[in-house]
Amino acid sequence: MVEEKGKGTYNVVVIGAGTAGLVTAAGTVGLGGRVALIERHKMGGDCLNYGCVPSKALIASARAIEHIRQGRKWGLEPQQPQFEFTRVFERMRERRAAIEPNDSRERFEGLGVDIFSGEARFISPNEVVIDGDTTLRAKHFVIATGRRAGIPPIEGIDGVPYFTNETIFDHLNEKPRRMVVIGGGPIGCELSQAFSRLGVRVTVVEFLPRIMVKEDPDVAAFMRKQLEAEGIRVLTGATAKRAQVRDGQIHLEVLQKTPGNGEGETLQARALLIAAGRIPNVESLNLDAAGVRFNAQGIEVNNYLQTSQPHIYAAGDVVGPYQFTHMADAQARVVIRNILMPFQALRQKVDYSVVPWCTYTSPEVARVGLSETEAGEQQIAYDLFTQPLGDMDRAIVESKEAGFAKVLTEKGSDRILGVTLVSEHAGDLLHEFVLAMGQNIGLGAIASTVHAYPTFAELARKVGDQYNRTRLTPRVKSIFRWLYRKRRGV
């Protein structure tokens, strides 16, 4: 029996068609559940439309342009790359369009999901209304509404045209000569480098003392040096105070604090990109009517991703603590299982112990587990192994020597606590360590694993070799010397 769309009771109503919502909807309907999916804007959410997909497509073009510009490294005649700024953007949109069918309304309706366009609002713990006229009822709800760009309190900002990641990929239609980027986190650093390689003069304004503040200071300092070497101006400890448009240009007054004093200047640009953090999309949901607790950081959930109403779950960026597509996917899989299980004892807790991430600059910065800073703050004793990329044969022949690996292990053990890679292909190389941490494989086992030569993957083996050398203590060496002498009959 096929029930009429919107009528009766659904097993699950999902609010938000980003990664968490789409995975939840597809997984639940695939197991036989009746599912409705509500989206007020675009299917695919941030990742497809404004985040991972378009940004990485743009970064790929920018990387190719930079390779031409730096051709001397590979024995080529130096030349300036020939490209059209608008064509690069067209290519980015073409690549996004190639992926778009995976998240389309047609595909999900084909799977058996009822799709509703509009804004959902709770009117009770068991009902939502869409745009004030369609009411849906369900046994369970999943809130996956994501986040949006936060706009800092800059005087005059409302009167100035600016971009966020939600607008720049579709609404920047010509190359700006100068651009100011507010925010030195992953989004700000990735796009600053990409636009600089596309011939835009970029200035980064970061409020905190360093860019990429979630990484160790040495990693942030290394990446700042890389960005500045490409002509990007980086201002840290800087506050944007006032913005206005004069003579067709954006004027941004910035106060940069230095020890003992503060220096102000006015930056001029044709384009302003704000990448200064993200805030949860909760305001329009009327969560009070559902009895769902939330705060400035997002919706409050327990370890099973249940809200204060056990039959209402939340997943993805609106929950955190990690705002990654792969984390939204992982959380959605937990939600699917937990909705299906009739008893709490059978439900699964979400596991944040081994969560990888990557910032797609050149070189990339990838991490899993503890950083040195975090280990120090938590007073966790550790051993540190550092491997410069310049010692890797593949990196040398590829002229990609910039970078290093840092691996933290439990003090006196080869159990991996955390890994940071600063390297070309770091996001791909990290996963050997991710698997090792998830399966309790130590550096010793990695060192004994045969790695193809010459590959960047040998980075992991070389770190393992470093650990093995620490086991060769003076006492062990003396035993080995005695054995060798005995073999020679001495």
Short mmCIF file of C-alpha atoms in Angstrom, two decimals:
data_model
loop_
_atom_site.label_atom_id
_atom_site.label_comp_id
_atom_site.label_asym_id
_atom_site.label_seq_id
_atom_site.Cartn_x
_atom_site.Cartn_y
_atom_site.Cartn_z
CA MET A 1 0.00 0.00 0.00
CA VAL A 2 1.43 3.38 -1.06
CA GLU A 3 0.51 6.16 1.35
CA GLU A 4 -0.32 9.59 -0.03
CA LYS A 5 2.56 12.03 0.17
CA GLY A 6 2.36 14.13 3.31
CA LYS A 7 -0.46 12.14 4.86
CA GLY A 8 -0.37 9.81 7.82
CA THR A 9 2.71 9.28 9.98
CA TYR A 10 6.29 9.01 8.74
CA ASN A 11 8.95 6.91 10.42
CA VAL A 12 11.38 9.80 10.00
CA VAL A 13 11.08 13.43 8.92
CA VAL A 14 14.49 14.88 8.06
CA ILE A 15 14.95 18.66 8.08
CA GLY A 16 17.83 19.73 5.85
CA ALA A 17 19.19 18.14 2.66
CA GLY A 18 22.90 18.50 3.26
CA THR A 19 25.17 15.51 3.82
CA ALA A 20 23.71 14.46 7.19
CA GLY A 21 20.15 14.79 5.96
CA LEU A 22 20.71 13.02 2.66
CA VAL A 23 22.57 10.08 4.22
CA THR A 24 19.87 9.72 6.89
CA ALA A 25 17.07 9.82 4.33
CA ALA A 26 18.69 7.40 1.88
CA GLY A 27 19.75 4.97 4.61
CA THR A 28 16.38 4.92 6.33
CA VAL A 29 14.31 4.48 3.17
CA GLY A 30 16.76 1.82 2.01
CA LEU A 31 16.00 -0.17 5.18
CA GLY A 32 12.28 0.07 4.54
CA GLY A 33 11.31 3.18 6.48
CA ARG A 34 8.90 5.87 5.34
CA VAL A 35 10.84 9.12 5.06
CA ALA A 36 10.11 12.77 4.30
CA LEU A 37 12.92 15.22 3.56
CA ILE A 38 12.45 18.99 3.86
CA GLU A 39 14.84 21.50 2.25
CA ARG A 40 14.28 25.23 2.08
CA HIS A 41 16.98 25.99 -0.48
CA LYS A 42 19.24 23.65 -2.49
CA MET A 43 19.62 19.91 -2.33
CA GLY A 44 23.16 18.96 -1.37
CA GLY A 45 23.61 21.67 1.25
CA ASP A 46 26.88 23.45 1.87
CA CYS A 47 29.26 20.73 0.69
CA LEU A 48 27.92 20.49 -2.85
CA ASN A 49 26.85 24.07 -3.41
CA TYR A 50 29.13 26.32 -1.35
CA GLY A 51 31.85 24.26 0.25
CA CYS A 52 33.94 21.18 -0.47
CA VAL A 53 33.00 20.65 -4.10
CA PRO A 54 33.29 24.15 -5.65
CA SER A 55 36.24 25.18 -3.48
CA LYS A 56 38.30 22.10 -4.35
CA ALA A 57 37.47 22.50 -8.04
CA LEU A 58 38.70 26.10 -7.89
CA ILE A 59 41.80 25.07 -5.94
CA ALA A 60 42.61 22.44 -8.58
CA SER A 61 42.64 25.08 -11.33
CA ALA A 62 44.69 27.44 -9.19
CA ARG A 63 47.21 24.68 -8.51
CA ALA A 64 47.61 23.98 -12.23
CA ILE A 65 48.16 27.68 -12.88
CA GLU A 66 50.82 27.84 -10.18
CA HIS A 67 52.63 24.81 -11.64
CA ILE A 68 52.96 26.65 -14.95
CA ARG A 69 54.13 29.77 -13.16
CA GLN A 70 56.77 27.74 -11.26
CA GLY A 71 57.76 25.63 -14.28
CA ARG A 72 61.48 26.28 -13.71
CA LYS A 73 61.32 23.80 -10.79
CA TRP A 74 60.69 21.03 -13.32
CA GLY A 75 63.24 22.15 -15.88
CA LEU A 76 60.73 24.02 -18.04
CA GLU A 77 61.13 27.40 -19.63
CA PRO A 78 59.58 30.05 -17.35
CA GLN A 79 56.33 31.50 -18.63
CA GLN A 80 53.24 33.23 -17.40
CA PRO A 81 50.13 31.03 -17.43
CA GLN A 82 47.45 32.01 -19.92
CA PHE A 83 43.94 31.77 -18.53
CA GLU A 84 40.62 33.56 -18.31
CA PHE A 85 39.40 34.18 -14.77
CA THR A 86 35.77 33.68 -15.78
CA ARG A 87 36.58 30.42 -17.60
CA VAL A 88 38.15 29.05 -14.43
CA PHE A 89 34.90 29.78 -12.61
CA GLU A 90 32.89 28.19 -15.40
CA ARG A 91 34.98 25.05 -15.10
CA MET A 92 34.38 24.99 -11.32
CA ARG A 93 30.61 25.18 -11.89
CA GLU A 94 30.81 22.46 -14.56
CA ARG A 95 32.60 20.12 -12.13
CA ARG A 96 29.99 20.84 -9.47
CA ALA A 97 27.21 20.13 -11.96
CA ALA A 98 28.79 16.75 -12.74
CA ILE A 99 28.44 15.74 -9.07
CA GLU A 100 25.06 17.38 -8.48
CA PRO A 101 22.88 14.43 -9.69
CA ASN A 102 24.08 12.38 -6.72
CA ASP A 103 22.22 14.77 -4.41
CA SER A 104 19.31 15.64 -6.69
CA ARG A 105 15.61 15.66 -5.90
CA GLU A 106 15.02 13.21 -8.75
CA ARG A 107 17.47 10.66 -7.35
CA PHE A 108 16.02 10.76 -3.85
CA GLU A 109 12.44 10.63 -5.05
CA GLY A 110 13.52 7.61 -7.08
CA LEU A 111 14.76 6.02 -3.86
CA GLY A 112 11.32 6.52 -2.35
CA VAL A 113 11.89 9.65 -0.25
CA ASP A 114 9.09 12.25 -0.15
CA ILE A 115 10.72 15.62 -0.85
CA PHE A 116 9.20 18.88 0.38
CA SER A 117 10.50 22.34 -0.52
CA GLY A 118 10.13 25.06 2.10
CA GLU A 119 10.96 26.06 5.65
CA ALA A 120 10.12 23.65 8.44
CA ARG A 121 8.83 24.82 11.80
CA PHE A 122 7.93 22.65 14.78
CA ILE A 123 4.43 23.11 16.16
CA SER A 124 4.74 20.23 18.63
CA PRO A 125 7.24 17.50 19.49
CA ASN A 126 5.63 15.28 16.83
CA GLU A 127 4.68 17.74 14.09
CA VAL A 128 6.28 20.25 11.75
CA VAL A 129 4.61 22.67 9.39
CA ILE A 130 6.20 23.65 6.09
CA ASP A 131 5.77 27.29 5.03
CA GLY A 132 2.70 27.48 7.21
CA ASP A 133 0.45 25.21 5.14
CA THR A 134 1.69 21.58 5.04
CA THR A 135 1.86 19.62 8.28
CA LEU A 136 3.93 16.46 8.63
CA ARG A 137 3.80 13.98 11.49
CA ALA A 138 6.47 11.46 12.40
CA LYS A 139 7.66 9.03 15.05
CA HIS A 140 11.17 10.47 14.74
CA PHE A 141 12.72 13.70 13.47
CA VAL A 142 16.28 14.42 12.40
CA ILE A 143 17.45 18.03 12.41
CA ALA A 144 20.28 18.53 9.91
CA THR A 145 20.01 22.22 9.09
CA GLY A 146 23.75 22.97 9.08
CA ARG A 147 25.39 26.33 9.60
CA ARG A 148 25.88 29.59 7.74
CA ALA A 149 28.62 32.19 7.57
CA GLY A 150 28.85 34.42 10.62
CA ILE A 151 29.24 38.15 9.96
CA PRO A 152 31.46 39.98 12.48
CA PRO A 153 30.18 43.23 14.02
CA ILE A 154 31.97 45.67 11.73
CA GLU A 155 30.64 49.21 11.62
CA GLY A 156 29.05 49.90 8.23
CA ILE A 157 29.26 46.28 7.00
CA ASP A 158 25.58 46.22 6.04
CA GLY A 159 26.22 48.98 3.52
CA VAL A 160 29.13 47.21 1.85
CA PRO A 161 28.90 44.44 -0.78
CA TYR A 162 30.68 41.38 0.55
CA PHE A 163 30.94 37.70 -0.24
CA THR A 164 30.79 34.60 1.94
CA ASN A 165 31.44 31.03 0.85
CA GLU A 166 27.68 30.86 0.14
CA THR A 167 27.83 33.57 -2.53
CA ILE A 168 31.31 33.84 -3.96
CA PHE A 169 31.21 30.74 -6.18
CA ASP A 170 28.10 31.88 -8.02
CA HIS A 171 28.11 35.66 -7.76
CA LEU A 172 31.72 36.68 -8.37
CA ASN A 173 31.55 37.35 -12.10
CA GLU A 174 34.81 39.15 -12.81
CA LYS A 175 38.33 39.17 -11.50
CA PRO A 176 38.90 41.72 -8.71
CA ARG A 177 42.30 43.37 -8.70
CA ARG A 178 42.44 43.33 -4.89
CA MET A 179 40.61 41.24 -2.31
CA VAL A 180 40.48 41.34 1.48
CA VAL A 181 39.68 38.10 3.27
CA ILE A 182 38.45 38.37 6.86
CA GLY A 183 39.36 35.14 8.62
CA GLY A 184 42.49 33.01 8.61
CA GLY A 185 40.91 29.64 9.25
CA PRO A 186 40.68 26.79 6.72
CA ILE A 187 38.20 28.54 4.40
CA GLY A 188 40.09 31.84 4.50
CA CYS A 189 43.49 30.24 3.88
CA GLU A 190 42.31 27.94 1.10
CA LEU A 191 40.50 30.64 -0.85
CA SER A 192 43.17 33.29 -0.22
CA GLN A 193 45.79 31.09 -1.82
CA ALA A 194 43.50 30.09 -4.69
CA PHE A 195 42.60 33.70 -5.55
CA SER A 196 46.20 34.81 -5.22
CA ARG A 197 47.23 32.17 -7.75
CA LEU A 198 44.47 33.48 -10.03
CA GLY A 199 46.22 36.85 -10.04
CA VAL A 200 44.29 38.66 -7.29
CA ARG A 201 46.26 40.66 -4.69
CA VAL A 202 45.02 39.25 -1.40
CA THR A 203 45.23 40.48 2.19
CA VAL A 204 44.13 38.20 5.04
CA VAL A 205 42.84 39.82 8.23
CA GLU A 206 42.78 37.47 11.23
CA PHE A 207 41.59 38.55 14.68
CA LEU A 208 43.55 35.86 16.55
CA PRO A 209 47.34 35.89 17.05
CA ARG A 210 47.92 33.38 14.24
CA ILE A 211 46.19 31.84 11.26
CA MET A 212 44.96 28.22 11.40
CA VAL A 213 44.58 28.52 15.15
CA LYS A 214 43.42 24.91 15.59
CA GLU A 215 46.83 23.69 14.45
CA ASP A 216 50.11 23.82 16.37
CA PRO A 217 52.00 27.15 16.28
CA ASP A 218 54.83 25.71 14.18
CA VAL A 219 52.33 24.46 11.60
CA ALA A 220 50.59 27.85 11.48
CA ALA A 221 53.94 29.66 11.17
CA PHE A 222 55.02 27.36 8.35
CA MET A 223 51.81 27.97 6.42
CA ARG A 224 51.96 31.71 6.97
CA LYS A 225 55.44 31.72 5.47
CA GLN A 226 54.14 29.74 2.49
CA LEU A 227 51.26 32.14 1.88
CA GLU A 228 53.46 35.20 2.21
CA ALA A 229 56.00 33.68 -0.19
CA GLU A 230 53.22 33.62 -2.79
CA GLY A 231 52.53 37.34 -2.27
CA ILE A 232 49.64 37.14 0.19
CA ARG A 233 49.71 39.72 2.94
CA VAL A 234 48.75 38.26 6.31
CA LEU A 235 47.67 40.47 9.22
CA THR A 236 47.19 38.65 12.55
CA GLY A 237 45.95 40.10 15.82
CA ALA A 238 43.95 42.45 13.59
CA THR A 239 40.41 43.73 14.00
CA ALA A 240 38.23 45.07 11.18
CA LYS A 241 36.63 48.16 12.70
CA ARG A 242 34.76 49.96 9.94
CA ALA A 243 33.78 49.34 6.30
CA GLN A 244 32.47 51.67 3.61
CA VAL A 245 32.42 52.12 -0.14
CA ARG A 246 34.18 55.16 -1.63
CA ASP A 247 35.02 55.82 -5.27
CA GLY A 248 33.84 52.36 -6.25
CA GLN A 249 36.17 50.58 -3.83
CA ILE A 250 35.68 48.96 -0.44
CA HIS A 251 37.60 50.71 2.33
CA LEU A 252 38.18 48.57 5.42
CA GLU A 253 39.68 50.16 8.53
CA VAL A 254 41.81 47.63 10.39
CA LEU A 255 43.44 47.92 13.81
CA GLN A 256 46.41 45.60 14.22
CA LYS A 257 47.46 45.13 17.80
CA THR A 258 51.14 44.81 18.53
CA PRO A 259 52.84 44.53 21.94
CA GLY A 260 52.56 47.90 23.65
CA ASN A 261 50.55 49.69 20.98
CA GLY A 262 48.05 49.37 18.18
CA GLU A 263 48.47 50.41 14.57
CA GLY A 264 45.58 51.21 12.28
CA GLU A 265 45.40 51.31 8.50
CA THR A 266 42.80 51.36 5.78
CA LEU A 267 42.76 48.52 3.27
CA GLN A 268 41.28 49.07 -0.17
CA ALA A 269 39.81 46.31 -2.29
CA ARG A 270 37.35 45.52 -5.04
CA ALA A 271 36.10 42.40 -3.25
CA LEU A 272 35.60 41.48 0.39
CA LEU A 273 35.28 37.84 1.48
CA ILE A 274 34.12 37.10 5.01
CA ALA A 275 35.27 33.73 6.33
CA ALA A 276 35.18 34.43 10.05
CA GLY A 277 33.33 31.45 11.50
CA ARG A 278 29.92 29.86 11.13
CA ILE A 279 26.71 29.93 13.17
CA PRO A 280 24.03 27.21 13.48
CA ASN A 281 20.77 27.42 11.54
CA VAL A 282 18.21 27.05 14.34
CA GLU A 283 16.25 30.32 14.51
CA SER A 284 13.38 29.40 12.20
CA LEU A 285 12.79 25.90 13.60
CA ASN A 286 10.70 27.01 16.63
CA LEU A 287 12.58 24.47 18.74
CA ASP A 288 10.89 25.64 21.94
CA ALA A 289 7.59 24.20 20.64
CA ALA A 290 9.31 20.83 20.26
CA GLY A 291 11.07 21.01 23.63
CA VAL A 292 14.49 20.81 22.00
CA ARG A 293 17.31 22.55 23.84
CA PHE A 294 19.93 24.56 21.94
CA ASN A 295 22.55 27.23 22.55
CA ALA A 296 24.82 29.53 20.58
CA GLN A 297 26.96 26.55 19.52
CA GLY A 298 24.05 24.57 18.08
CA ILE A 299 21.60 21.89 19.13
CA GLU A 300 22.41 20.01 22.31
CA VAL A 301 22.62 16.22 21.89
CA ASN A 302 23.77 13.25 23.94
CA ASN A 303 26.27 10.60 22.87
CA TYR A 304 23.55 8.90 20.83
CA LEU A 305 22.81 12.17 18.96
CA GLN A 306 19.43 12.45 20.67
CA THR A 307 18.24 15.94 21.61
CA SER A 308 16.41 16.75 24.85
CA GLN A 309 13.50 14.96 23.15
CA PRO A 310 14.75 11.35 22.73
CA HIS A 311 12.75 10.80 19.52
CA ILE A 312 14.27 13.90 17.89
CA TYR A 313 17.85 13.52 16.68
CA ALA A 314 20.29 16.07 15.26
CA ALA A 315 23.38 15.55 13.10
CA GLY A 316 25.90 17.44 11.00
CA ASP A 317 27.22 20.95 11.40
CA VAL A 318 24.23 22.10 13.46
CA VAL A 319 25.52 19.76 16.18
CA GLY A 320 29.29 19.85 15.78
CA PRO A 321 31.76 19.50 17.35
CA TYR A 322 33.45 18.91 13.98
CA GLN A 323 32.11 20.72 10.92
CA PHE A 324 33.19 18.27 8.23
CA THR A 325 31.24 16.49 5.52
CA HIS A 326 32.71 13.13 6.53
CA MET A 327 31.68 13.73 10.14
CA ALA A 328 28.13 14.56 9.07
CA ASP A 329 28.09 11.29 7.12
CA ALA A 330 29.38 9.33 10.13
CA GLN A 331 26.85 10.92 12.48
CA ALA A 332 24.00 10.18 10.06
CA ARG A 333 24.92 6.49 10.04
CA VAL A 334 24.73 6.45 13.84
CA VAL A 335 21.33 8.15 13.71
CA ILE A 336 19.96 5.62 11.20
CA ARG A 337 20.92 2.73 13.48
CA ASN A 338 19.64 4.39 16.65
CA ILE A 339 16.24 5.23 15.21
CA LEU A 340 15.82 1.61 14.12
CA MET A 341 16.85 0.13 17.50
CA PRO A 342 13.89 -0.15 19.93
CA PHE A 343 15.97 -0.03 23.13
CA GLN A 344 18.67 2.40 24.28
CA ALA A 345 20.97 -0.50 25.20
CA LEU A 346 21.11 -1.48 21.52
CA ARG A 347 21.88 2.02 20.29
CA GLN A 348 25.33 3.24 19.27
CA LYS A 349 27.30 6.14 20.71
CA VAL A 350 29.01 8.45 18.26
CA ASP A 351 32.80 8.04 18.31
CA TYR A 352 34.97 11.15 18.03
CA SER A 353 38.23 9.47 19.05
CA VAL A 354 39.70 9.24 15.53
CA VAL A 355 38.48 12.12 13.34
CA PRO A 356 40.68 13.19 10.39
CA TRP A 357 40.56 16.55 8.67
CA CYS A 358 42.45 18.43 6.01
CA THR A 359 42.96 22.04 4.95
CA TYR A 360 43.48 22.05 1.17
CA THR A 361 46.19 24.66 0.85
CA SER A 362 49.48 23.94 -0.91
CA PRO A 363 50.96 22.14 0.88
CA GLU A 364 47.94 20.57 2.52
CA VAL A 365 47.62 20.40 6.30
CA ALA A 366 46.02 17.18 7.54
CA ARG A 367 45.53 16.01 11.10
CA VAL A 368 44.04 13.24 13.20
CA GLY A 369 44.09 12.91 16.97
CA LEU A 370 46.05 15.07 19.36
CA SER A 371 48.27 17.97 18.43
CA GLU A 372 51.28 18.87 20.56
CA THR A 373 49.36 21.82 21.94
CA GLU A 374 46.39 19.68 22.95
CA ALA A 375 48.61 17.02 24.52
CA GLY A 376 50.31 19.71 26.59
CA GLU A 377 47.01 21.23 27.67
CA GLN A 378 45.72 17.80 28.74
CA GLN A 379 49.03 16.96 30.46
CA ILE A 380 49.46 13.83 28.36
CA ALA A 381 53.02 12.52 28.21
CA TYR A 382 54.15 11.73 24.68
CA ASP A 383 57.09 11.02 22.39
CA LEU A 384 57.39 13.11 19.25
CA PHE A 385 58.70 11.93 15.87
CA THR A 386 59.25 14.50 13.12
CA GLN A 387 60.01 13.67 9.51
CA PRO A 388 60.94 16.46 7.05
CA LEU A 389 59.43 16.00 3.61
CA GLY A 390 62.76 17.05 2.11
CA ASP A 391 64.20 13.66 3.12
CA MET A 392 61.68 11.83 0.94
CA ASP A 393 63.03 10.73 -2.44
CA ARG A 394 59.63 11.09 -4.14
CA ALA A 395 59.26 14.62 -2.77
CA ILE A 396 62.71 15.50 -4.10
CA VAL A 397 62.08 14.23 -7.63
CA GLU A 398 58.67 15.92 -7.68
CA SER A 399 60.14 19.23 -6.38
CA LYS A 400 57.63 19.08 -3.51
CA GLU A 401 59.99 19.15 -0.54
CA ALA A 402 58.10 21.76 1.51
CA GLY A 403 56.53 20.22 4.59
CA PHE A 404 56.92 17.70 7.38
CA ALA A 405 55.18 15.04 9.44
CA LYS A 406 54.68 15.11 13.21
CA VAL A 407 53.59 11.97 15.03
CA LEU A 408 52.83 11.82 18.74
CA THR A 409 52.94 8.46 20.48
CA GLU A 410 52.17 7.39 24.00
CA LYS A 411 55.29 7.90 26.12
CA GLY A 412 57.52 4.85 25.79
CA SER A 413 55.15 3.14 23.36
CA ASP A 414 54.42 3.07 19.65
CA ARG A 415 50.67 3.68 20.15
CA ILE A 416 49.76 6.69 18.02
CA LEU A 417 48.07 9.60 19.79
CA GLY A 418 48.03 12.12 16.96
CA VAL A 419 49.44 12.94 13.54
CA THR A 420 49.91 16.21 11.67
CA LEU A 421 51.04 16.16 8.04
CA VAL A 422 52.09 19.28 6.16
CA SER A 423 52.62 18.00 2.66
CA GLU A 424 51.35 17.71 -0.85
CA HIS A 425 48.73 14.93 -0.79
CA ALA A 426 48.58 15.15 3.03
CA GLY A 427 44.85 14.48 3.06
CA ASP A 428 45.42 11.18 1.25
CA LEU A 429 48.57 10.21 3.17
CA LEU A 430 46.86 10.72 6.52
CA HIS A 431 44.58 7.73 6.17
CA GLU A 432 47.25 5.13 6.82
CA PHE A 433 47.58 6.71 10.25
CA VAL A 434 43.80 7.02 10.63
CA LEU A 435 43.42 3.28 10.02
CA ALA A 436 46.32 2.52 12.34
CA MET A 437 44.80 4.56 15.18
CA GLY A 438 41.34 3.08 14.67
CA GLN A 439 42.67 -0.50 14.70
CA ASN A 440 45.36 -0.03 17.39
CA ILE A 441 48.23 -0.53 14.97
CA GLY A 442 51.45 1.03 16.23
CA LEU A 443 54.39 2.69 14.50
CA GLY A 444 56.39 -0.52 14.76
CA ALA A 445 53.87 -2.38 12.59
CA ILE A 446 53.82 0.47 10.08
CA ALA A 447 57.62 0.32 9.85
CA SER A 448 57.48 -3.42 9.10
CA THR A 449 54.95 -2.94 6.30
CA VAL A 450 56.42 -2.85 2.80
CA HIS A 451 55.75 0.49 1.10
CA ALA A 452 56.26 0.98 -2.64
CA TYR A 453 59.30 3.06 -3.62
CA PRO A 454 59.39 5.88 -4.47
CA THR A 455 56.08 7.12 -3.05
CA PHE A 456 54.96 9.85 -0.70
CA ALA A 457 53.45 7.01 1.38
CA GLU A 458 56.97 6.11 2.55
CA LEU A 459 56.55 9.05 4.91
CA ALA A 460 54.67 6.76 7.30
CA ARG A 461 57.34 4.05 7.11
CA LYS A 462 60.13 6.53 7.78
CA VAL A 463 58.36 7.75 10.93
CA GLY A 464 57.99 4.10 11.97
CA ASP A 465 61.71 3.59 11.38
CA GLN A 466 62.41 6.50 13.71
CA TYR A 467 60.41 4.80 16.43
CA ASN A 468 62.26 1.52 15.92
CA ARG A 469 65.60 3.29 16.31
CA THR A 470 64.56 4.45 19.78
CA ARG A 471 64.29 0.80 20.79
CA LEU A 472 67.98 0.29 19.96
CA THR A 473 69.18 1.26 23.45
CA PRO A 474 72.85 1.01 24.51
CA ARG A 475 72.09 -2.26 26.31
CA VAL A 476 70.41 -3.75 23.23
CA LYS A 477 73.34 -2.60 21.07
CA SER A 478 75.83 -4.27 23.40
CA ILE A 479 73.89 -7.55 23.17
CA PHE A 480 73.87 -7.35 19.39
CA ARG A 481 77.63 -6.64 19.32
CA TRP A 482 78.22 -9.68 21.52
CA LEU A 483 76.11 -11.82 19.16
CA TYR A 484 78.04 -10.60 16.11
CA ARG A 485 81.37 -11.33 17.82
CA LYS A 486 80.20 -14.84 18.70
CA ARG A 487 79.22 -15.40 15.04
CA ARG A 488 82.78 -14.44 14.02
CA GLY A 489 84.21 -16.78 16.63
CA VAL A 490 85.90 -13.93 18.50
#
